[in-house]
Amino acid sequence: MVLFFIIPDKMMANDNDKDVAELIAQAENHFENQRNRQSLEAWLSVLELDSTHYRALHETSLLYNIMGYQFEDEETSMEYYNKALHHAEQALEHHPDHDESHYVYSIALGRLGDKSPPRTRVRYANLIKEHAEIALELNPEHAGAWHVLGVWHHNAANLNLAERTGVRMLGGLPPSSNEEAEEAFKRAIELDSQTIVFYHDFAKFYMDWGKKQKAKSILQQAVTMEPKIEGDEKFLDNSKNMLANL
């Protein structure tokens, strides 16, 4: 005799939720203990169970960006950045009303834009500002989005003459200023004083603006910080080198 057991849909759903919760706990633990690859693998496993999971999509995109920045090999970096963009696009498609979707999208575009042809770079630059601002409309206290906006104003406000001419020919950028960059960086650090990349990029901005004493003050804070996530060591070392050269 063959016995057929019917497993209720509700029981299967509960098991699935339990598996997702366990994987999320693993991903968080790995990330907090600076194990990015293991954290990424756990988030990818969540997506295998739920392909539209909001947090898994944006955390996966963020990790691909963080990890891609660590590679010296440009081809490998670009592979990771493209994966970051793919997951950010999925987050935007399924969760357009959530701040993290727009935030990770702006970061992924920023990383890819650095390696893209001029026309693509200008198009990405416009989208970066747009989505960072949408993230801030949804969550005015999103420190990461303020940081993205600071970097955007820093880059856009300090183009040389040839770059400005090229940008105008390719459609132009929204207005930018060093003052707005400064305010955005300050706001990011007010909201999150433990993220070293905020200090690192703020100091770079002050150096480019010719305000070396302000850059020095920021770097003196940065070099006392402990790495919080895997990858922070690179920003810490860069900060130490910048401070030594001031």
Short mmCIF file of C-alpha atoms in Angstrom, two decimals:
data_model
loop_
_atom_site.label_atom_id
_atom_site.label_comp_id
_atom_site.label_asym_id
_atom_site.label_seq_id
_atom_site.Cartn_x
_atom_site.Cartn_y
_atom_site.Cartn_z
CA MET A 1 0.00 0.00 0.00
CA VAL A 2 1.29 3.44 -0.93
CA LEU A 3 0.49 6.17 1.52
CA PHE A 4 0.29 9.79 0.33
CA PHE A 5 0.97 12.47 2.86
CA ILE A 6 -0.20 15.96 2.04
CA ILE A 7 1.90 18.64 3.70
CA PRO A 8 -0.21 21.74 4.36
CA ASP A 9 0.94 24.89 2.54
CA LYS A 10 0.95 26.73 5.86
CA MET A 11 3.42 24.25 7.37
CA MET A 12 5.74 24.58 4.36
CA ALA A 13 5.58 28.36 4.62
CA ASN A 14 6.46 28.23 8.30
CA ASP A 15 9.47 26.00 7.59
CA ASN A 16 10.58 28.38 4.85
CA ASP A 17 10.29 31.37 7.19
CA LYS A 18 12.35 29.51 9.79
CA ASP A 19 15.07 28.75 7.25
CA VAL A 20 15.14 32.38 6.12
CA ALA A 21 15.38 33.63 9.70
CA GLU A 22 18.28 31.27 10.44
CA LEU A 23 20.13 32.35 7.30
CA ILE A 24 19.63 36.02 8.15
CA ALA A 25 21.07 35.42 11.62
CA GLN A 26 24.08 33.71 10.02
CA ALA A 27 24.55 36.55 7.51
CA GLU A 28 24.45 39.15 10.29
CA ASN A 29 26.92 37.22 12.43
CA HIS A 30 29.38 36.80 9.57
CA PHE A 31 29.17 40.48 8.64
CA GLU A 32 29.67 41.65 12.22
CA ASN A 33 32.73 39.40 12.48
CA GLN A 34 34.20 40.73 9.22
CA ARG A 35 33.51 37.67 7.10
CA ASN A 36 32.03 39.27 4.01
CA ARG A 37 32.13 36.24 1.73
CA GLN A 38 30.31 34.02 4.22
CA SER A 39 27.77 36.78 4.83
CA LEU A 40 27.20 37.12 1.09
CA GLU A 41 26.71 33.37 0.71
CA ALA A 42 24.08 33.40 3.45
CA TRP A 43 22.18 36.29 1.84
CA LEU A 44 22.32 34.53 -1.53
CA SER A 45 20.82 31.46 0.15
CA VAL A 46 17.97 33.64 1.41
CA LEU A 47 17.34 34.74 -2.17
CA GLU A 48 17.18 31.11 -3.26
CA LEU A 49 14.25 30.70 -0.87
CA ASP A 50 12.71 34.12 -1.56
CA SER A 51 13.98 35.84 -4.71
CA THR A 52 12.31 39.17 -3.86
CA HIS A 53 13.37 39.38 -0.20
CA TYR A 54 13.93 43.10 0.40
CA ARG A 55 16.76 42.95 2.86
CA ALA A 56 18.57 40.10 1.09
CA LEU A 57 18.54 42.03 -2.19
CA HIS A 58 19.99 45.24 -0.81
CA GLU A 59 22.46 43.55 1.54
CA THR A 60 23.72 41.36 -1.31
CA SER A 61 24.15 44.38 -3.56
CA LEU A 62 26.03 46.23 -0.84
CA LEU A 63 28.35 43.29 -0.18
CA TYR A 64 29.17 42.87 -3.86
CA ASN A 65 30.18 46.53 -3.92
CA ILE A 66 32.26 46.31 -0.75
CA MET A 67 34.03 43.17 -1.93
CA GLY A 68 34.55 44.44 -5.47
CA TYR A 69 36.43 47.45 -4.16
CA GLN A 70 38.98 45.18 -2.48
CA PHE A 71 40.21 43.51 -5.66
CA GLU A 72 43.27 44.83 -7.44
CA ASP A 73 42.21 43.07 -10.63
CA GLU A 74 39.86 45.39 -12.52
CA GLU A 75 38.07 42.59 -14.35
CA THR A 76 37.14 40.90 -11.08
CA SER A 77 36.06 44.21 -9.57
CA MET A 78 33.79 44.91 -12.54
CA GLU A 79 32.27 41.44 -12.24
CA TYR A 80 31.32 42.18 -8.64
CA TYR A 81 30.07 45.69 -9.43
CA ASN A 82 27.82 44.36 -12.17
CA LYS A 83 26.38 41.80 -9.75
CA ALA A 84 25.84 44.63 -7.26
CA LEU A 85 23.93 46.59 -9.89
CA HIS A 86 21.82 43.56 -10.83
CA HIS A 87 20.69 43.02 -7.24
CA ALA A 88 20.10 46.75 -6.74
CA GLU A 89 17.90 46.79 -9.85
CA GLN A 90 15.96 43.85 -8.43
CA ALA A 91 15.54 45.72 -5.15
CA LEU A 92 14.25 48.77 -7.02
CA GLU A 93 11.89 46.69 -9.13
CA HIS A 94 10.31 44.88 -6.19
CA HIS A 95 10.69 47.52 -3.45
CA PRO A 96 10.66 50.99 -5.06
CA ASP A 97 9.25 52.63 -1.93
CA HIS A 98 12.13 51.62 0.33
CA ASP A 99 15.18 53.79 0.98
CA GLU A 100 17.79 51.02 0.82
CA SER A 101 16.77 50.11 -2.73
CA HIS A 102 17.65 53.58 -3.96
CA TYR A 103 20.77 53.77 -1.81
CA VAL A 104 22.40 50.57 -3.07
CA TYR A 105 21.44 51.48 -6.63
CA SER A 106 23.28 54.80 -6.31
CA ILE A 107 26.37 53.05 -4.92
CA ALA A 108 26.43 50.42 -7.66
CA LEU A 109 26.18 53.11 -10.33
CA GLY A 110 28.98 55.05 -8.66
CA ARG A 111 31.37 52.12 -8.71
CA LEU A 112 30.58 51.25 -12.33
CA GLY A 113 30.66 54.88 -13.39
CA ASP A 114 34.29 55.17 -12.37
CA LYS A 115 35.15 52.58 -15.04
CA SER A 116 32.67 53.64 -17.73
CA PRO A 117 32.96 55.71 -20.93
CA PRO A 118 32.21 59.47 -20.56
CA ARG A 119 28.64 59.36 -21.86
CA THR A 120 27.71 56.51 -19.53
CA ARG A 121 29.50 58.20 -16.64
CA VAL A 122 27.45 61.38 -17.07
CA ARG A 123 24.19 59.42 -17.29
CA TYR A 124 25.11 57.48 -14.16
CA ALA A 125 26.09 60.68 -12.33
CA ASN A 126 22.61 62.10 -12.88
CA LEU A 127 21.00 58.88 -11.67
CA ILE A 128 23.27 58.69 -8.61
CA LYS A 129 22.15 62.09 -7.36
CA GLU A 130 18.52 61.35 -8.19
CA HIS A 131 18.41 58.09 -6.27
CA ALA A 132 20.44 59.34 -3.30
CA GLU A 133 17.90 62.14 -2.96
CA ILE A 134 14.98 59.73 -3.23
CA ALA A 135 16.54 57.63 -0.46
CA LEU A 136 16.72 60.78 1.68
CA GLU A 137 13.12 61.70 0.89
CA LEU A 138 12.12 58.26 2.17
CA ASN A 139 14.51 58.42 5.13
CA PRO A 140 16.09 61.83 5.90
CA GLU A 141 18.40 60.18 8.46
CA HIS A 142 20.01 57.73 6.05
CA ALA A 143 23.71 58.37 6.73
CA GLY A 144 24.89 56.42 3.70
CA ALA A 145 22.74 58.41 1.32
CA TRP A 146 24.12 61.66 2.77
CA HIS A 147 27.61 60.30 2.17
CA VAL A 148 26.76 59.45 -1.46
CA LEU A 149 25.43 62.98 -1.91
CA GLY A 150 28.63 64.42 -0.42
CA VAL A 151 30.78 62.41 -2.82
CA TRP A 152 28.57 63.44 -5.71
CA HIS A 153 28.87 67.18 -4.97
CA HIS A 154 32.61 66.79 -4.37
CA ASN A 155 33.14 65.19 -7.77
CA ALA A 156 30.71 67.38 -9.70
CA ALA A 157 31.88 70.68 -8.21
CA ASN A 158 35.58 70.03 -8.86
CA LEU A 159 35.71 69.09 -12.54
CA ASN A 160 38.49 70.74 -14.50
CA LEU A 161 37.75 72.91 -17.54
CA ALA A 162 38.11 70.07 -20.03
CA GLU A 163 35.84 67.84 -17.96
CA ARG A 164 33.23 70.56 -17.59
CA THR A 165 33.21 71.14 -21.33
CA GLY A 166 32.84 67.43 -21.99
CA VAL A 167 30.04 67.08 -19.46
CA ARG A 168 28.09 69.96 -21.04
CA MET A 169 28.42 68.33 -24.46
CA LEU A 170 27.04 65.09 -23.03
CA GLY A 171 23.96 66.67 -21.47
CA GLY A 172 25.27 68.30 -18.30
CA LEU A 173 24.79 67.71 -14.60
CA PRO A 174 22.53 69.26 -11.96
CA PRO A 175 23.99 72.20 -9.97
CA SER A 176 26.67 71.27 -7.45
CA SER A 177 28.85 73.04 -4.91
CA ASN A 178 31.59 72.42 -2.36
CA GLU A 179 29.36 73.94 0.31
CA GLU A 180 26.68 71.33 -0.35
CA ALA A 181 29.31 68.59 -0.32
CA GLU A 182 30.56 69.80 3.06
CA GLU A 183 27.09 69.85 4.57
CA ALA A 184 26.28 66.38 3.24
CA PHE A 185 29.50 64.87 4.65
CA LYS A 186 28.89 66.54 8.00
CA ARG A 187 25.35 65.19 8.12
CA ALA A 188 26.53 61.65 7.32
CA ILE A 189 29.00 61.72 10.22
CA GLU A 190 26.45 63.25 12.59
CA LEU A 191 24.16 60.32 11.86
CA ASP A 192 26.88 57.64 11.88
CA SER A 193 30.17 58.53 13.56
CA GLN A 194 31.60 54.98 13.35
CA THR A 195 31.99 54.50 9.60
CA ILE A 196 35.56 55.22 8.55
CA VAL A 197 34.87 55.70 4.84
CA PHE A 198 32.79 58.79 5.71
CA TYR A 199 35.86 60.40 7.33
CA HIS A 200 38.19 59.19 4.58
CA ASP A 201 36.09 60.72 1.79
CA PHE A 202 35.38 63.89 3.79
CA ALA A 203 39.12 64.44 4.23
CA LYS A 204 39.76 63.84 0.51
CA PHE A 205 37.13 66.45 -0.25
CA TYR A 206 38.75 69.03 2.05
CA MET A 207 42.15 68.35 0.49
CA ASP A 208 40.78 68.92 -3.00
CA TRP A 209 39.07 72.10 -1.77
CA GLY A 210 42.40 73.35 -0.42
CA LYS A 211 41.37 73.21 3.24
CA LYS A 212 44.28 71.18 4.59
CA GLN A 213 43.74 72.00 8.27
CA LYS A 214 40.17 70.76 8.12
CA ALA A 215 41.34 67.66 6.26
CA LYS A 216 43.96 67.07 8.95
CA SER A 217 41.39 67.34 11.71
CA ILE A 218 39.14 64.78 10.02
CA LEU A 219 42.03 62.39 9.37
CA GLN A 220 43.20 62.61 12.97
CA GLN A 221 39.81 61.25 13.94
CA ALA A 222 39.86 58.59 11.23
CA VAL A 223 43.22 57.07 12.20
CA THR A 224 42.01 56.40 15.75
CA MET A 225 39.10 54.28 14.54
CA GLU A 226 38.94 50.50 14.56
CA PRO A 227 37.85 48.66 11.40
CA LYS A 228 34.14 47.94 11.73
CA ILE A 229 33.65 45.81 8.62
CA GLU A 230 35.94 43.77 6.40
CA GLY A 231 37.43 46.27 3.96
CA ASP A 232 37.77 49.15 6.41
CA GLU A 233 41.50 48.43 6.69
CA LYS A 234 42.01 49.89 3.21
CA PHE A 235 40.38 53.19 4.19
CA LEU A 236 42.29 53.24 7.49
CA ASP A 237 45.62 52.75 5.72
CA ASN A 238 44.76 55.42 3.13
CA SER A 239 43.82 57.82 5.92
CA LYS A 240 47.14 57.24 7.67
CA ASN A 241 49.03 57.88 4.42
CA MET A 242 47.07 61.06 3.70
CA LEU A 243 47.71 62.35 7.21
CA ALA A 244 51.44 61.58 6.96
CA ASN A 245 51.64 63.54 3.70
CA LEU A 246 49.91 66.67 4.99
#
